[in-house]
């Protein structure tokens, strides 16, 4: 049985994934381009967008740098409750 912290982690992964995909598409970048800029694999980027990864603070920083935004931008609520 999942506890509340498990649910919060899943929701956070989904939120970060949605924000990441939104920023990537708005920037006109491919997953491969972002992966190269953030020094990550394309598979990691795909997993992140699909809410399958829980990025570290360092990874959030690297991704934010790749987009030229703050890490907060990746954590903003998008109003899409699951």
PDB file of N, CA and C in Angstrom:
ATOM      1  N   UNK A   1       0.842  -1.182   0.000  1.00  0.00           N
ATOM      2  CA  UNK A   1       0.000   0.000   0.000  1.00  0.00           C
ATOM      3  C   UNK A   1       0.888   1.246   0.000  1.00  0.00           C
ATOM      4  N   UNK A   2       0.507   2.220  -0.800  1.00  0.00           N
ATOM      5  CA  UNK A   2       1.285   3.448  -0.908  1.00  0.00           C
ATOM      6  C   UNK A   2       0.926   4.428   0.197  1.00  0.00           C
ATOM      7  N   UNK A   3       1.953   5.053   0.758  1.00  0.00           N
ATOM      8  CA  UNK A   3       1.739   6.096   1.754  1.00  0.00           C
ATOM      9  C   UNK A   3       1.623   7.454   1.088  1.00  0.00           C
ATOM     10  N   UNK A   4       1.333   8.471   1.867  1.00  0.00           N
ATOM     11  CA  UNK A   4       1.157   9.815   1.315  1.00  0.00           C
ATOM     12  C   UNK A   4       2.430  10.326   0.655  1.00  0.00           C
ATOM     13  N   UNK A   5       3.592  10.006   1.209  1.00  0.00           N
ATOM     14  CA  UNK A   5       4.835  10.469   0.595  1.00  0.00           C
ATOM     15  C   UNK A   5       5.038   9.831  -0.776  1.00  0.00           C
ATOM     16  N   UNK A   6       4.591   8.579  -0.953  1.00  0.00           N
ATOM     17  CA  UNK A   6       4.675   7.927  -2.258  1.00  0.00           C
ATOM     18  C   UNK A   6       3.801   8.648  -3.279  1.00  0.00           C
ATOM     19  N   UNK A   7       2.596   9.025  -2.863  1.00  0.00           N
ATOM     20  CA  UNK A   7       1.687   9.743  -3.760  1.00  0.00           C
ATOM     21  C   UNK A   7       2.250  11.109  -4.123  1.00  0.00           C
ATOM     22  N   UNK A   8       2.822  11.806  -3.149  1.00  0.00           N
ATOM     23  CA  UNK A   8       3.401  13.121  -3.419  1.00  0.00           C
ATOM     24  C   UNK A   8       4.552  13.023  -4.398  1.00  0.00           C
ATOM     25  N   UNK A   9       5.383  12.004  -4.264  1.00  0.00           N
ATOM     26  CA  UNK A   9       6.494  11.811  -5.192  1.00  0.00           C
ATOM     27  C   UNK A   9       5.985  11.556  -6.601  1.00  0.00           C
ATOM     28  N   UNK A  10       4.944  10.722  -6.722  1.00  0.00           N
ATOM     29  CA  UNK A  10       4.397  10.441  -8.044  1.00  0.00           C
ATOM     30  C   UNK A  10       3.821  11.703  -8.661  1.00  0.00           C
ATOM     31  N   UNK A  11       3.085  12.480  -7.874  1.00  0.00           N
ATOM     32  CA  UNK A  11       2.512  13.714  -8.389  1.00  0.00           C
ATOM     33  C   UNK A  11       3.598  14.699  -8.788  1.00  0.00           C
ATOM     34  N   UNK A  12       4.675  14.788  -8.009  1.00  0.00           N
ATOM     35  CA  UNK A  12       5.765  15.696  -8.321  1.00  0.00           C
ATOM     36  C   UNK A  12       6.459  15.272  -9.611  1.00  0.00           C
ATOM     37  N   UNK A  13       6.661  13.976  -9.793  1.00  0.00           N
ATOM     38  CA  UNK A  13       7.278  13.498 -11.038  1.00  0.00           C
ATOM     39  C   UNK A  13       6.418  13.871 -12.237  1.00  0.00           C
ATOM     40  N   UNK A  14       5.106  13.694 -12.107  1.00  0.00           N
ATOM     41  CA  UNK A  14       4.207  14.048 -13.210  1.00  0.00           C
ATOM     42  C   UNK A  14       4.238  15.542 -13.484  1.00  0.00           C
ATOM     43  N   UNK A  15       4.228  16.347 -12.432  1.00  0.00           N
ATOM     44  CA  UNK A  15       4.258  17.801 -12.577  1.00  0.00           C
ATOM     45  C   UNK A  15       5.541  18.254 -13.261  1.00  0.00           C
ATOM     46  N   UNK A  16       6.673  17.764 -12.785  1.00  0.00           N
ATOM     47  CA  UNK A  16       7.955  18.123 -13.394  1.00  0.00           C
ATOM     48  C   UNK A  16       7.976  17.662 -14.849  1.00  0.00           C
ATOM     49  N   UNK A  17       7.489  16.469 -15.110  1.00  0.00           N
ATOM     50  CA  UNK A  17       7.459  15.950 -16.476  1.00  0.00           C
ATOM     51  C   UNK A  17       6.622  16.805 -17.409  1.00  0.00           C
ATOM     52  N   UNK A  18       5.443  17.218 -16.948  1.00  0.00           N
ATOM     53  CA  UNK A  18       4.585  18.076 -17.786  1.00  0.00           C
ATOM     54  C   UNK A  18       5.239  19.429 -18.038  1.00  0.00           C
ATOM     55  N   UNK A  19       5.794  20.021 -16.984  1.00  0.00           N
ATOM     56  CA  UNK A  19       6.448  21.322 -17.143  1.00  0.00           C
ATOM     57  C   UNK A  19       7.658  21.215 -18.057  1.00  0.00           C
ATOM     58  N   UNK A  20       8.412  20.158 -17.889  1.00  0.00           N
ATOM     59  CA  UNK A  20       9.583  19.939 -18.717  1.00  0.00           C
ATOM     60  C   UNK A  20       9.186  19.812 -20.187  1.00  0.00           C
ATOM     61  N   UNK A  21       8.187  18.988 -20.478  1.00  0.00           N
ATOM     62  CA  UNK A  21       7.734  18.799 -21.858  1.00  0.00           C
ATOM     63  C   UNK A  21       7.213  20.113 -22.439  1.00  0.00           C
ATOM     64  N   UNK A  22       6.472  20.874 -21.638  1.00  0.00           N
ATOM     65  CA  UNK A  22       5.947  22.163 -22.095  1.00  0.00           C
ATOM     66  C   UNK A  22       7.084  23.116 -22.457  1.00  0.00           C
ATOM     67  N   UNK A  23       8.063  23.230 -21.583  1.00  0.00           N
ATOM     68  CA  UNK A  23       9.202  24.119 -21.838  1.00  0.00           C
ATOM     69  C   UNK A  23      10.008  23.659 -23.051  1.00  0.00           C
ATOM     70  N   UNK A  24      10.208  22.354 -23.157  1.00  0.00           N
ATOM     71  CA  UNK A  24      10.984  21.826 -24.284  1.00  0.00           C
ATOM     72  C   UNK A  24      10.294  22.129 -25.608  1.00  0.00           C
ATOM     73  N   UNK A  25       8.996  21.879 -25.665  1.00  0.00           N
ATOM     74  CA  UNK A  25       8.256  22.126 -26.903  1.00  0.00           C
ATOM     75  C   UNK A  25       8.186  23.608 -27.226  1.00  0.00           C
ATOM     76  N   UNK A  26       7.984  24.448 -26.208  1.00  0.00           N
ATOM     77  CA  UNK A  26       7.936  25.900 -26.422  1.00  0.00           C
ATOM     78  C   UNK A  26       9.278  26.428 -26.916  1.00  0.00           C
ATOM     79  N   UNK A  27      10.353  25.756 -26.535  1.00  0.00           N
ATOM     80  CA  UNK A  27      11.691  26.165 -26.959  1.00  0.00           C
ATOM     81  C   UNK A  27      12.037  25.616 -28.338  1.00  0.00           C
ATOM     82  N   UNK A  28      11.203  24.714 -28.847  1.00  0.00           N
ATOM     83  CA  UNK A  28      11.457  24.122 -30.155  1.00  0.00           C
ATOM     84  C   UNK A  28      12.623  23.146 -30.152  1.00  0.00           C
ATOM     85  N   UNK A  29      12.894  22.546 -28.997  1.00  0.00           N
ATOM     86  CA  UNK A  29      14.018  21.624 -28.868  1.00  0.00           C
ATOM     87  C   UNK A  29      13.544  20.178 -28.870  1.00  0.00           C
ATOM     88  N   UNK A  30      14.389  19.297 -29.369  1.00  0.00           N
ATOM     89  CA  UNK A  30      14.107  17.868 -29.292  1.00  0.00           C
ATOM     90  C   UNK A  30      14.626  17.332 -27.962  1.00  0.00           C
ATOM     91  N   UNK A  31      14.197  16.143 -27.622  1.00  0.00           N
ATOM     92  CA  UNK A  31      14.715  15.506 -26.410  1.00  0.00           C
ATOM     93  C   UNK A  31      16.229  15.331 -26.508  1.00  0.00           C
ATOM     94  N   UNK A  32      16.711  14.996 -27.692  1.00  0.00           N
ATOM     95  CA  UNK A  32      18.146  14.808 -27.888  1.00  0.00           C
ATOM     96  C   UNK A  32      18.913  16.103 -27.638  1.00  0.00           C
ATOM     97  N   UNK A  33      18.378  17.224 -28.118  1.00  0.00           N
ATOM     98  CA  UNK A  33      19.050  18.507 -27.923  1.00  0.00           C
ATOM     99  C   UNK A  33      19.115  18.883 -26.445  1.00  0.00           C
ATOM    100  N   UNK A  34      18.019  18.674 -25.732  1.00  0.00           N
ATOM    101  CA  UNK A  34      18.007  18.982 -24.299  1.00  0.00           C
ATOM    102  C   UNK A  34      18.962  18.051 -23.564  1.00  0.00           C
ATOM    103  N   UNK A  35      18.957  16.785 -23.929  1.00  0.00           N
ATOM    104  CA  UNK A  35      19.853  15.816 -23.291  1.00  0.00           C
ATOM    105  C   UNK A  35      21.306  16.253 -23.439  1.00  0.00           C
ATOM    106  N   UNK A  36      21.660  16.697 -24.623  1.00  0.00           N
ATOM    107  CA  UNK A  36      23.032  17.152 -24.862  1.00  0.00           C
ATOM    108  C   UNK A  36      23.355  18.391 -24.030  1.00  0.00           C
ATOM    109  N   UNK A  37      22.443  19.343 -24.000  1.00  0.00           N
ATOM    110  CA  UNK A  37      22.662  20.579 -23.236  1.00  0.00           C
ATOM    111  C   UNK A  37      22.774  20.324 -21.739  1.00  0.00           C
ATOM    112  N   UNK A  38      21.999  19.364 -21.234  1.00  0.00           N
ATOM    113  CA  UNK A  38      21.966  19.088 -19.795  1.00  0.00           C
ATOM    114  C   UNK A  38      22.901  17.942 -19.400  1.00  0.00           C
ATOM    115  N   UNK A  39      23.619  17.393 -20.391  1.00  0.00           N
ATOM    116  CA  UNK A  39      24.538  16.279 -20.147  1.00  0.00           C
ATOM    117  C   UNK A  39      23.811  15.070 -19.545  1.00  0.00           C
ATOM    118  N   UNK A  40      22.669  14.742 -20.159  1.00  0.00           N
ATOM    119  CA  UNK A  40      21.852  13.599 -19.747  1.00  0.00           C
ATOM    120  C   UNK A  40      21.577  12.740 -20.972  1.00  0.00           C
ATOM    121  N   UNK A  41      21.061  11.540 -20.778  1.00  0.00           N
ATOM    122  CA  UNK A  41      20.717  10.691 -21.917  1.00  0.00           C
ATOM    123  C   UNK A  41      19.323  11.046 -22.434  1.00  0.00           C
ATOM    124  N   UNK A  42      19.090  10.746 -23.701  1.00  0.00           N
ATOM    125  CA  UNK A  42      17.773  10.982 -24.289  1.00  0.00           C
ATOM    126  C   UNK A  42      16.736  10.119 -23.592  1.00  0.00           C
ATOM    127  N   UNK A  43      17.104   8.908 -23.198  1.00  0.00           N
ATOM    128  CA  UNK A  43      16.171   8.021 -22.499  1.00  0.00           C
ATOM    129  C   UNK A  43      15.761   8.615 -21.156  1.00  0.00           C
ATOM    130  N   UNK A  44      16.710   9.218 -20.449  1.00  0.00           N
ATOM    131  CA  UNK A  44      16.399   9.863 -19.166  1.00  0.00           C
ATOM    132  C   UNK A  44      15.408  11.000 -19.395  1.00  0.00           C
ATOM    133  N   UNK A  45      15.632  11.790 -20.443  1.00  0.00           N
ATOM    134  CA  UNK A  45      14.736  12.907 -20.769  1.00  0.00           C
ATOM    135  C   UNK A  45      13.335  12.376 -21.062  1.00  0.00           C
ATOM    136  N   UNK A  46      13.245  11.306 -21.831  1.00  0.00           N
ATOM    137  CA  UNK A  46      11.950  10.702 -22.147  1.00  0.00           C
ATOM    138  C   UNK A  46      11.259  10.212 -20.875  1.00  0.00           C
ATOM    139  N   UNK A  47      12.005   9.515 -20.035  1.00  0.00           N
ATOM    140  CA  UNK A  47      11.437   9.023 -18.773  1.00  0.00           C
ATOM    141  C   UNK A  47      10.972  10.180 -17.895  1.00  0.00           C
ATOM    142  N   UNK A  48      11.737  11.243 -17.881  1.00  0.00           N
ATOM    143  CA  UNK A  48      11.376  12.416 -17.086  1.00  0.00           C
ATOM    144  C   UNK A  48      10.056  13.010 -17.576  1.00  0.00           C
ATOM    145  N   UNK A  49       9.932  13.190 -18.882  1.00  0.00           N
ATOM    146  CA  UNK A  49       8.699  13.752 -19.444  1.00  0.00           C
ATOM    147  C   UNK A  49       7.489  12.877 -19.153  1.00  0.00           C
ATOM    148  N   UNK A  50       7.709  11.592 -19.039  1.00  0.00           N
ATOM    149  CA  UNK A  50       6.612  10.652 -18.798  1.00  0.00           C
ATOM    150  C   UNK A  50       6.384  10.363 -17.319  1.00  0.00           C
ATOM    151  N   UNK A  51       7.036  11.133 -16.453  1.00  0.00           N
ATOM    152  CA  UNK A  51       6.827  10.987 -15.019  1.00  0.00           C
ATOM    153  C   UNK A  51       7.395   9.713 -14.427  1.00  0.00           C
ATOM    154  N   UNK A  52       8.372   9.118 -15.101  1.00  0.00           N
ATOM    155  CA  UNK A  52       8.960   7.868 -14.628  1.00  0.00           C
ATOM    156  C   UNK A  52      10.238   8.078 -13.826  1.00  0.00           C
ATOM    157  N   UNK A  53      10.726   9.308 -13.788  1.00  0.00           N
ATOM    158  CA  UNK A  53      11.970   9.605 -13.068  1.00  0.00           C
ATOM    159  C   UNK A  53      11.720  10.654 -12.007  1.00  0.00           C
ATOM    160  N   UNK A  54      12.470  10.567 -10.935  1.00  0.00           N
ATOM    161  CA  UNK A  54      12.417  11.550  -9.867  1.00  0.00           C
ATOM    162  C   UNK A  54      13.763  12.272  -9.871  1.00  0.00           C
ATOM    163  N   UNK A  55      13.853  13.417 -10.543  1.00  0.00           N
ATOM    164  CA  UNK A  55      15.154  14.069 -10.710  1.00  0.00           C
ATOM    165  C   UNK A  55      15.704  14.631  -9.400  1.00  0.00           C
ATOM    166  N   UNK A  56      17.020  14.629  -9.307  1.00  0.00           N
ATOM    167  CA  UNK A  56      17.682  15.240  -8.156  1.00  0.00           C
ATOM    168  C   UNK A  56      17.652  16.758  -8.312  1.00  0.00           C
ATOM    169  N   UNK A  57      17.992  17.456  -7.248  1.00  0.00           N
ATOM    170  CA  UNK A  57      18.074  18.919  -7.304  1.00  0.00           C
ATOM    171  C   UNK A  57      19.110  19.332  -8.343  1.00  0.00           C
ATOM    172  N   UNK A  58      20.216  18.609  -8.395  1.00  0.00           N
ATOM    173  CA  UNK A  58      21.265  18.912  -9.372  1.00  0.00           C
ATOM    174  C   UNK A  58      20.753  18.741 -10.803  1.00  0.00           C
ATOM    175  N   UNK A  59      19.994  17.678 -11.043  1.00  0.00           N
ATOM    176  CA  UNK A  59      19.434  17.451 -12.375  1.00  0.00           C
ATOM    177  C   UNK A  59      18.427  18.538 -12.733  1.00  0.00           C
ATOM    178  N   UNK A  60      17.586  18.935 -11.783  1.00  0.00           N
ATOM    179  CA  UNK A  60      16.651  20.038 -12.033  1.00  0.00           C
ATOM    180  C   UNK A  60      17.414  21.303 -12.414  1.00  0.00           C
ATOM    181  N   UNK A  61      18.518  21.557 -11.737  1.00  0.00           N
ATOM    182  CA  UNK A  61      19.344  22.727 -12.047  1.00  0.00           C
ATOM    183  C   UNK A  61      19.887  22.627 -13.470  1.00  0.00           C
ATOM    184  N   UNK A  62      20.435  21.475 -13.843  1.00  0.00           N
ATOM    185  CA  UNK A  62      20.994  21.288 -15.184  1.00  0.00           C
ATOM    186  C   UNK A  62      19.930  21.476 -16.266  1.00  0.00           C
ATOM    187  N   UNK A  63      18.745  20.944 -16.020  1.00  0.00           N
ATOM    188  CA  UNK A  63      17.657  21.074 -16.993  1.00  0.00           C
ATOM    189  C   UNK A  63      17.199  22.526 -17.088  1.00  0.00           C
ATOM    190  N   UNK A  64      17.057  23.176 -15.954  1.00  0.00           N
ATOM    191  CA  UNK A  64      16.661  24.590 -15.956  1.00  0.00           C
ATOM    192  C   UNK A  64      17.687  25.425 -16.716  1.00  0.00           C
ATOM    193  N   UNK A  65      18.962  25.137 -16.520  1.00  0.00           N
ATOM    194  CA  UNK A  65      20.019  25.850 -17.241  1.00  0.00           C
ATOM    195  C   UNK A  65      19.893  25.626 -18.745  1.00  0.00           C
ATOM    196  N   UNK A  66      19.543  24.415 -19.150  1.00  0.00           N
ATOM    197  CA  UNK A  66      19.385  24.101 -20.573  1.00  0.00           C
ATOM    198  C   UNK A  66      18.278  24.942 -21.206  1.00  0.00           C
ATOM    199  N   UNK A  67      17.269  25.304 -20.405  1.00  0.00           N
ATOM    200  CA  UNK A  67      16.164  26.123 -20.894  1.00  0.00           C
ATOM    201  C   UNK A  67      16.332  27.604 -20.599  1.00  0.00           C
ATOM    202  N   UNK A  68      17.296  27.949 -19.752  1.00  0.00           N
ATOM    203  CA  UNK A  68      17.479  29.349 -19.374  1.00  0.00           C
ATOM    204  C   UNK A  68      16.392  29.852 -18.437  1.00  0.00           C
ATOM    205  N   UNK A  69      15.881  28.953 -17.579  1.00  0.00           N
ATOM    206  CA  UNK A  69      14.848  29.317 -16.604  1.00  0.00           C
ATOM    207  C   UNK A  69      15.317  28.894 -15.211  1.00  0.00           C
ATOM    208  N   UNK A  70      14.568  29.306 -14.185  1.00  0.00           N
ATOM    209  CA  UNK A  70      14.893  28.872 -12.822  1.00  0.00           C
ATOM    210  C   UNK A  70      14.293  27.492 -12.573  1.00  0.00           C
ATOM    211  N   UNK A  71      14.821  26.809 -11.563  1.00  0.00           N
ATOM    212  CA  UNK A  71      14.294  25.496 -11.207  1.00  0.00           C
ATOM    213  C   UNK A  71      12.832  25.588 -10.795  1.00  0.00           C
ATOM    214  N   UNK A  72      12.432  26.715 -10.260  1.00  0.00           N
ATOM    215  CA  UNK A  72      11.041  26.914  -9.831  1.00  0.00           C
ATOM    216  C   UNK A  72      10.090  26.720 -11.008  1.00  0.00           C
ATOM    217  N   UNK A  73      10.520  27.105 -12.186  1.00  0.00           N
ATOM    218  CA  UNK A  73       9.687  26.963 -13.385  1.00  0.00           C
ATOM    219  C   UNK A  73       9.325  25.496 -13.625  1.00  0.00           C
ATOM    220  N   UNK A  74      10.200  24.586 -13.255  1.00  0.00           N
ATOM    221  CA  UNK A  74       9.943  23.159 -13.438  1.00  0.00           C
ATOM    222  C   UNK A  74       9.004  22.593 -12.378  1.00  0.00           C
ATOM    223  N   UNK A  75       8.825  23.339 -11.290  1.00  0.00           N
ATOM    224  CA  UNK A  75       8.010  22.860 -10.172  1.00  0.00           C
ATOM    225  C   UNK A  75       6.672  23.568 -10.046  1.00  0.00           C
ATOM    226  N   UNK A  76       6.404  24.522 -10.931  1.00  0.00           N
ATOM    227  CA  UNK A  76       5.152  25.279 -10.858  1.00  0.00           C
ATOM    228  C   UNK A  76       3.956  24.387 -11.135  1.00  0.00           C
ATOM    229  N   UNK A  77       2.903  24.610 -10.381  1.00  0.00           N
ATOM    230  CA  UNK A  77       1.661  23.883 -10.616  1.00  0.00           C
ATOM    231  C   UNK A  77       1.064  24.340 -11.936  1.00  0.00           C
ATOM    232  N   UNK A  78       0.617  23.376 -12.712  1.00  0.00           N
ATOM    233  CA  UNK A  78       0.028  23.697 -14.011  1.00  0.00           C
ATOM    234  C   UNK A  78      -1.494  23.630 -13.992  1.00  0.00           C
ATOM    235  N   UNK A  79      -2.067  23.393 -12.814  1.00  0.00           N
ATOM    236  CA  UNK A  79      -3.521  23.358 -12.695  1.00  0.00           C
ATOM    237  C   UNK A  79      -4.162  22.088 -13.208  1.00  0.00           C
ATOM    238  N   UNK A  80      -3.350  21.095 -13.589  1.00  0.00           N
ATOM    239  CA  UNK A  80      -3.881  19.831 -14.094  1.00  0.00           C
ATOM    240  C   UNK A  80      -3.768  18.770 -13.012  1.00  0.00           C
ATOM    241  N   UNK A  81      -4.766  18.667 -12.178  1.00  0.00           N
ATOM    242  CA  UNK A  81      -4.745  17.639 -11.137  1.00  0.00           C
ATOM    243  C   UNK A  81      -4.921  16.271 -11.736  1.00  0.00           C
ATOM    244  N   UNK A  82      -4.270  15.282 -11.132  1.00  0.00           N
ATOM    245  CA  UNK A  82      -4.403  13.904 -11.636  1.00  0.00           C
ATOM    246  C   UNK A  82      -5.312  13.111 -10.755  1.00  0.00           C
TER     247      UNK A  82
END
